[in-house]
Coordinates of C-alpha atoms in Angstrom, one line a residue:
Chain A
M1 CA -7.9 4.1 -2.4
P2 CA -11.8 5.7 -2.9
G3 CA -14.0 5.3 -0.2
S4 CA -11.3 4.5 2.5
G5 CA -12.3 8.1 4.1
K6 CA -9.7 10.3 3.7
S7 CA -11.7 13.1 3.0
L8 CA -13.1 12.8 6.5
F9 CA -9.4 13.1 7.9
S10 CA -8.7 16.0 5.7
N11 CA -11.7 17.7 7.0
L12 CA -11.2 17.2 10.3
L13 CA -7.6 18.9 9.6
K14 CA -9.2 21.9 7.9
D15 CA -11.8 22.3 10.7
K16 CA -8.6 23.1 12.9
G17 CA -7.7 25.6 10.6
A18 CA -5.3 23.4 8.2
K19 CA -5.1 24.8 4.4
V20 CA -6.4 21.8 2.5
I21 CA -5.7 21.2 -1.0
V22 CA -7.8 18.7 -2.6
M23 CA -5.6 17.5 -5.6
S24 CA -8.7 16.2 -7.6
D25 CA -10.2 19.5 -7.5
V26 CA -7.4 21.1 -9.0
V27 CA -7.5 18.5 -11.8
K28 CA -11.3 19.0 -12.1
K29 CA -10.8 22.8 -12.4
R30 CA -8.4 22.3 -15.1
F31 CA -10.6 19.7 -16.7
S32 CA -13.5 22.2 -17.1
E33 CA -11.4 24.4 -18.9
D34 CA -9.3 22.3 -20.7
G35 CA -11.2 18.8 -21.1
K36 CA -12.1 17.2 -24.7
P37 CA -15.8 16.6 -25.5
G38 CA -16.8 13.9 -23.9
E39 CA -13.6 12.7 -22.3
R40 CA -13.6 11.0 -19.0
L41 CA -12.3 12.9 -15.6
M42 CA -9.9 10.0 -15.5
D43 CA -8.6 9.9 -18.7
Y44 CA -8.1 13.6 -18.8
A45 CA -6.1 13.2 -15.7
K46 CA -4.0 10.4 -17.4
R47 CA -3.4 12.9 -20.6
L48 CA -2.4 15.6 -18.4
R49 CA 0.3 13.6 -16.9
T50 CA 1.5 12.0 -20.6
I51 CA 1.6 15.4 -21.8
Y52 CA 3.5 17.2 -18.5
G53 CA 5.0 14.6 -16.6
N54 CA 3.7 12.3 -13.7
G55 CA 4.5 15.2 -11.2
V56 CA 2.2 17.8 -12.9
V57 CA -0.7 17.3 -10.4
A58 CA 1.6 17.9 -7.4
R59 CA 3.3 21.3 -9.3
L60 CA -0.4 22.3 -10.1
S61 CA -1.4 21.6 -6.2
V62 CA 1.7 23.8 -4.6
E63 CA 0.9 26.5 -7.1
S64 CA -2.6 26.5 -5.8
M65 CA -1.3 26.7 -2.2
G66 CA -1.4 30.9 -2.1
S67 CA -0.2 32.5 1.1
P68 CA 1.8 30.4 3.7
S69 CA 0.1 28.4 6.4
P70 CA 1.1 26.5 9.3
L71 CA -0.2 23.2 8.4
V72 CA -0.9 22.3 4.4
V73 CA -2.8 19.0 3.3
F74 CA -2.5 17.8 -0.2
D75 CA -5.2 15.6 -0.3
G76 CA -5.1 12.7 -2.8
V77 CA -1.7 11.8 -3.9
R78 CA -1.4 9.3 -6.3
S79 CA 2.0 8.3 -7.0
L80 CA 5.2 8.1 -5.8
D81 CA 6.6 10.7 -8.6
E82 CA 4.1 13.1 -6.9
V83 CA 5.9 12.1 -3.7
E84 CA 9.2 13.2 -5.1
E85 CA 7.7 16.2 -6.7
F86 CA 6.3 17.6 -3.4
R87 CA 9.5 16.6 -1.5
N88 CA 11.7 19.0 -4.1
L89 CA 9.4 21.8 -4.5
L90 CA 8.6 22.1 -0.7
Q91 CA 12.3 21.5 0.7
G92 CA 12.9 22.8 3.9
N93 CA 9.5 22.1 5.5
E94 CA 8.1 19.0 7.6
I95 CA 6.7 16.3 5.3
F96 CA 4.1 13.7 6.3
L97 CA 3.2 10.9 4.3
V98 CA 0.0 9.5 5.3
S99 CA -2.6 7.1 4.0
V100 CA -6.0 6.0 5.0
H101 CA -6.6 2.5 4.5
S102 CA -9.9 0.3 4.4
P103 CA -10.5 -3.1 3.5
P104 CA -11.8 -3.4 0.1
S105 CA -15.1 -5.0 0.9
I106 CA -16.0 -2.1 3.3
R107 CA -14.8 0.8 0.5
Y108 CA -16.8 -1.0 -1.7
E109 CA -20.1 -1.0 0.5
R110 CA -19.0 2.8 1.3
I111 CA -19.0 3.7 -2.2
M112 CA -22.3 1.7 -3.5
N113 CA -24.0 3.4 -0.5
R114 CA -22.8 7.4 -0.7
M115 CA -24.1 9.6 -3.3
R116 CA -21.1 11.2 -4.8
P117 CA -21.9 12.5 -9.0
D118 CA -18.3 10.5 -9.5
D119 CA -19.4 7.4 -7.7
S120 CA -20.6 4.5 -9.8
K121 CA -23.3 1.9 -8.3
D122 CA -21.8 -0.6 -10.6
I123 CA -19.3 -2.8 -8.5
S124 CA -17.5 -3.6 -11.8
L125 CA -17.1 0.2 -12.5
V126 CA -15.9 0.8 -8.8
K127 CA -13.4 -1.9 -9.2
L128 CA -12.3 -0.6 -12.1
R129 CA -11.8 2.8 -10.6
D130 CA -9.4 0.9 -8.0
K131 CA -7.2 -0.4 -10.8
E132 CA -6.7 2.8 -12.4
E133 CA -5.8 4.3 -9.4
L134 CA -3.4 1.4 -8.8
D135 CA -1.9 2.0 -12.1
F136 CA -1.0 5.5 -11.2
G137 CA 1.1 4.1 -8.6
L138 CA -1.3 4.7 -5.6
G139 CA -0.1 1.3 -4.1
G140 CA 3.3 2.4 -4.2
V141 CA 2.6 5.7 -2.0
I142 CA 0.8 3.8 0.7
A143 CA 3.3 1.1 0.9
M144 CA 5.9 4.0 1.3
S145 CA 3.7 6.0 3.6
D146 CA 5.1 7.4 6.9
Y147 CA 1.8 6.6 8.8
I148 CA -1.2 4.3 8.0
I149 CA -4.6 5.3 9.8
T150 CA -6.9 2.5 9.5
N151 CA -10.7 3.2 9.0
S152 CA -12.5 -0.4 9.4
S153 CA -14.9 0.5 12.1
S154 CA -17.2 3.3 12.9
I155 CA -17.1 6.8 11.9
A156 CA -16.6 7.5 15.7
E157 CA -13.6 5.1 16.0
F158 CA -11.8 6.6 12.6
K159 CA -12.3 10.0 14.0
R160 CA -10.9 9.4 17.2
E161 CA -8.1 7.7 15.7
C162 CA -7.2 11.0 13.4
E163 CA -7.6 13.1 16.5
D164 CA -4.9 11.0 18.1
F165 CA -2.6 11.0 15.2
I166 CA -3.2 15.2 14.5
K167 CA -2.3 15.6 18.1
R168 CA 0.5 13.1 18.7
V169 CA 2.0 13.1 15.5
L170 CA 1.1 16.5 13.7
K171 CA 1.1 18.3 17.0
F172 CA -1.6 20.7 15.4
G173 CA -4.5 22.4 16.7
Chain B
M1 CA 8.1 -4.4 2.4
P2 CA 11.7 -5.3 3.3
G3 CA 12.2 -5.0 6.8
S4 CA 8.7 -4.4 8.0
G5 CA 8.7 -7.2 10.4
K6 CA 6.3 -9.7 8.7
S7 CA 8.7 -12.7 9.2
L8 CA 8.3 -11.6 13.1
F9 CA 4.6 -12.2 12.4
S10 CA 4.4 -15.6 10.6
N11 CA 6.7 -16.9 13.2
L12 CA 4.5 -16.1 15.7
L13 CA 1.8 -18.1 13.6
K14 CA 4.2 -20.9 13.2
D15 CA 4.9 -21.0 17.1
K16 CA 1.3 -21.3 17.6
G17 CA 1.0 -24.5 15.0
A18 CA 0.2 -22.6 11.6
K19 CA 2.1 -23.8 8.4
V20 CA 4.1 -21.2 7.3
I21 CA 5.3 -21.2 3.3
V22 CA 8.0 -18.4 2.9
M23 CA 7.3 -17.9 -0.5
S24 CA 11.1 -16.5 -1.4
D25 CA 12.1 -19.6 0.0
V26 CA 10.1 -21.5 -2.7
V27 CA 11.8 -19.3 -5.3
K28 CA 15.3 -19.6 -3.8
K29 CA 14.9 -23.6 -4.0
R30 CA 14.3 -23.2 -7.7
F31 CA 16.8 -20.9 -8.1
S32 CA 19.4 -23.0 -6.6
E33 CA 18.5 -25.5 -9.3
D34 CA 17.8 -23.4 -12.3
G35 CA 19.2 -20.3 -11.6
K36 CA 21.9 -19.3 -14.1
P37 CA 25.5 -18.7 -13.3
G38 CA 26.1 -15.1 -11.9
E39 CA 22.2 -14.5 -11.8
R40 CA 20.8 -12.5 -9.1
L41 CA 18.0 -13.9 -7.1
M42 CA 15.7 -11.0 -8.1
D43 CA 16.3 -11.1 -12.0
Y44 CA 15.6 -15.2 -11.8
A45 CA 12.3 -14.4 -9.7
K46 CA 11.4 -12.0 -12.6
R47 CA 12.3 -14.5 -15.3
L48 CA 10.3 -17.2 -13.8
R49 CA 7.1 -14.5 -13.7
T50 CA 8.0 -13.8 -17.6
I51 CA 8.0 -17.4 -18.5
Y52 CA 5.5 -19.2 -16.1
G53 CA 3.1 -15.8 -15.7
N54 CA 2.8 -13.5 -13.1
G55 CA 1.1 -15.7 -10.6
V56 CA 3.5 -18.9 -10.6
V57 CA 5.1 -18.4 -7.2
A58 CA 1.7 -18.5 -5.9
R59 CA 1.2 -22.0 -7.6
L60 CA 4.2 -23.4 -6.7
S61 CA 3.6 -22.2 -2.9
V62 CA 0.2 -23.9 -3.2
E63 CA 1.8 -27.3 -4.5
S64 CA 4.7 -26.9 -1.8
M65 CA 1.9 -26.7 1.1
G66 CA 1.5 -31.0 1.6
S67 CA -1.2 -32.5 3.9
P68 CA -3.9 -30.2 4.8
S69 CA -3.6 -27.7 7.9
P70 CA -6.2 -25.5 9.7
L71 CA -4.3 -22.5 9.3
V72 CA -1.7 -21.9 6.2
V73 CA 0.3 -18.9 6.2
F74 CA 1.7 -17.7 2.6
D75 CA 4.3 -15.5 3.5
G76 CA 5.6 -12.9 0.8
V77 CA 2.8 -12.0 -1.5
R78 CA 4.1 -9.8 -4.2
S79 CA 1.2 -8.8 -6.8
L80 CA -2.5 -8.8 -7.0
D81 CA -1.9 -11.4 -9.8
E82 CA -0.5 -13.9 -7.0
V83 CA -3.9 -13.0 -5.0
E84 CA -6.0 -13.6 -7.6
E85 CA -3.8 -17.2 -8.2
F86 CA -4.4 -17.9 -4.3
R87 CA -8.1 -17.1 -4.3
N88 CA -8.7 -19.2 -7.4
L89 CA -6.6 -22.1 -6.2
L90 CA -7.8 -22.3 -2.7
Q91 CA -11.1 -21.5 -3.3
G92 CA -13.9 -22.7 -0.3
N93 CA -11.3 -21.7 2.3
E94 CA -11.6 -18.4 4.4
I95 CA -8.3 -15.9 2.9
F96 CA -6.8 -13.0 4.7
L97 CA -4.8 -10.6 2.8
V98 CA -2.8 -9.1 5.6
S99 CA 0.1 -6.3 5.1
V100 CA 2.6 -5.6 7.9
H101 CA 3.5 -1.9 7.7
S102 CA 6.6 0.3 8.9
P103 CA 7.7 3.5 7.4
P104 CA 10.5 3.6 5.2
S105 CA 12.8 5.3 7.6
I106 CA 12.4 2.5 10.2
R107 CA 12.6 -0.1 7.5
Y108 CA 16.0 1.0 6.4
E109 CA 17.3 1.2 9.8
R110 CA 16.6 -2.2 10.5
I111 CA 17.8 -3.5 7.0
M112 CA 21.1 -1.6 7.8
N113 CA 21.3 -3.0 11.4
R114 CA 20.4 -6.6 10.6
M115 CA 22.6 -9.4 9.5
R116 CA 20.9 -11.4 6.6
P117 CA 22.7 -12.6 3.6
D118 CA 20.2 -11.0 1.1
D119 CA 20.6 -7.5 3.1
S120 CA 22.7 -4.8 1.4
K121 CA 24.3 -2.1 3.8
D122 CA 24.3 0.4 1.1
I123 CA 21.1 2.6 1.1
S124 CA 21.1 3.3 -2.6
L125 CA 20.8 -0.6 -2.9
V126 CA 18.1 -1.1 -0.2
K127 CA 16.3 1.7 -1.7
L128 CA 16.7 -0.3 -5.2
R129 CA 15.0 -3.6 -3.6
D130 CA 11.9 -1.2 -2.4
K131 CA 11.5 0.0 -6.0
E132 CA 12.0 -3.9 -7.2
E133 CA 9.3 -5.0 -4.7
L134 CA 6.7 -2.3 -6.1
D135 CA 7.7 -3.0 -9.6
F136 CA 6.6 -6.7 -8.9
G137 CA 3.3 -5.0 -7.5
L138 CA 3.5 -5.0 -4.1
G139 CA 1.8 -1.7 -3.5
G140 CA -1.3 -2.8 -4.8
V141 CA -1.2 -5.9 -2.6
I142 CA -0.8 -3.3 0.5
A143 CA -3.4 -1.1 -0.5
M144 CA -5.9 -4.0 -1.6
S145 CA -5.6 -6.0 2.0
D146 CA -8.1 -6.9 4.4
Y147 CA -6.0 -5.8 7.2
I148 CA -2.5 -3.5 8.0
I149 CA -0.8 -4.2 10.9
T150 CA 1.5 -1.2 11.9
N151 CA 5.3 -2.1 13.0
S152 CA 6.5 1.2 13.8
S153 CA 7.5 1.2 17.4
S154 CA 9.1 -1.7 19.6
I155 CA 9.1 -5.5 18.6
A156 CA 7.0 -5.9 22.4
E157 CA 4.2 -3.7 21.0
F158 CA 4.2 -5.2 17.4
K159 CA 4.2 -8.5 19.2
R160 CA 1.4 -7.6 21.4
E161 CA -0.6 -6.0 18.0
C162 CA -0.3 -9.5 16.2
E163 CA -1.4 -11.6 19.2
D164 CA -4.3 -9.4 19.3
F165 CA -5.0 -10.2 15.7
I166 CA -4.2 -13.8 15.7
K167 CA -6.9 -13.9 18.5
R168 CA -9.6 -11.5 17.3
V169 CA -9.6 -12.0 13.7
L170 CA -8.0 -15.2 12.9
K171 CA -9.5 -17.0 15.9
F172 CA -6.5 -19.3 16.0
G173 CA -4.0 -21.0 18.8

């Protein structure tokens, strides 16, 4: 969910040499070439799925992977359809479905305080974005995760949890 | 989600003196009086929501609460509509939305091994039940939880986590 801290987790993996595909960047790239005038990114993402199916962003992400790498992170899975698409396309590889969870109150505070271009300072818009993410099916992805890492205290504590997870579960870096 | 271990958590709270309302028992009670011949409980639960709205089981659960208690547990919230209903009906009370998470592989193993009357030994039916729970909106509830307790190792470890949570967060018992 927005503001949960998942980028911090994937950045840690990137620093250790993993290849990170940020799925929203894959959509943004296409949006810059293919979006309609005045269209919101979120609406484009919905339109893309309506035309090409719910697994389309997973397919585009796998395609953008390039040369093989010992660990590839797909950051920003939105639905169980995408999970299924990844499992089909990446057969023979070990797959870990990992969620990062933070309580809504903490996420909202973080989003209101950070300065990303696609963040809103209006709490009703932040809550609308949550609803849109859940409508994609993000809740189902979290529910069906193999692992959930909690990020509800300090950055240092979250980093420690991520490091422990990377070492213990992913056995990487 | 089924097999996550949430009953173990609510039973611990019950042992400490909390009042526990098992929401599926509320539905089952009504089902025994009101279900159609041959109707599955899950289909009855859907029908109930179609007739009375998505918050109906929350309303029935609050109604069945009886005399006041310092801590009331509503075990088995299925959708964000129910969460909203609880927040409306229980205004002025402190509310904690807590999920218990286990990876699907572990949940499936537990369900196949336990002997509850409503459990299936057929993995495709177990997966269908997951899908039905997610269709109710359970994923959204997990995503929007204030706390997620993980139950992926031993019962002893999970109990320890629950005890810690009850003391530290709920400050109960």
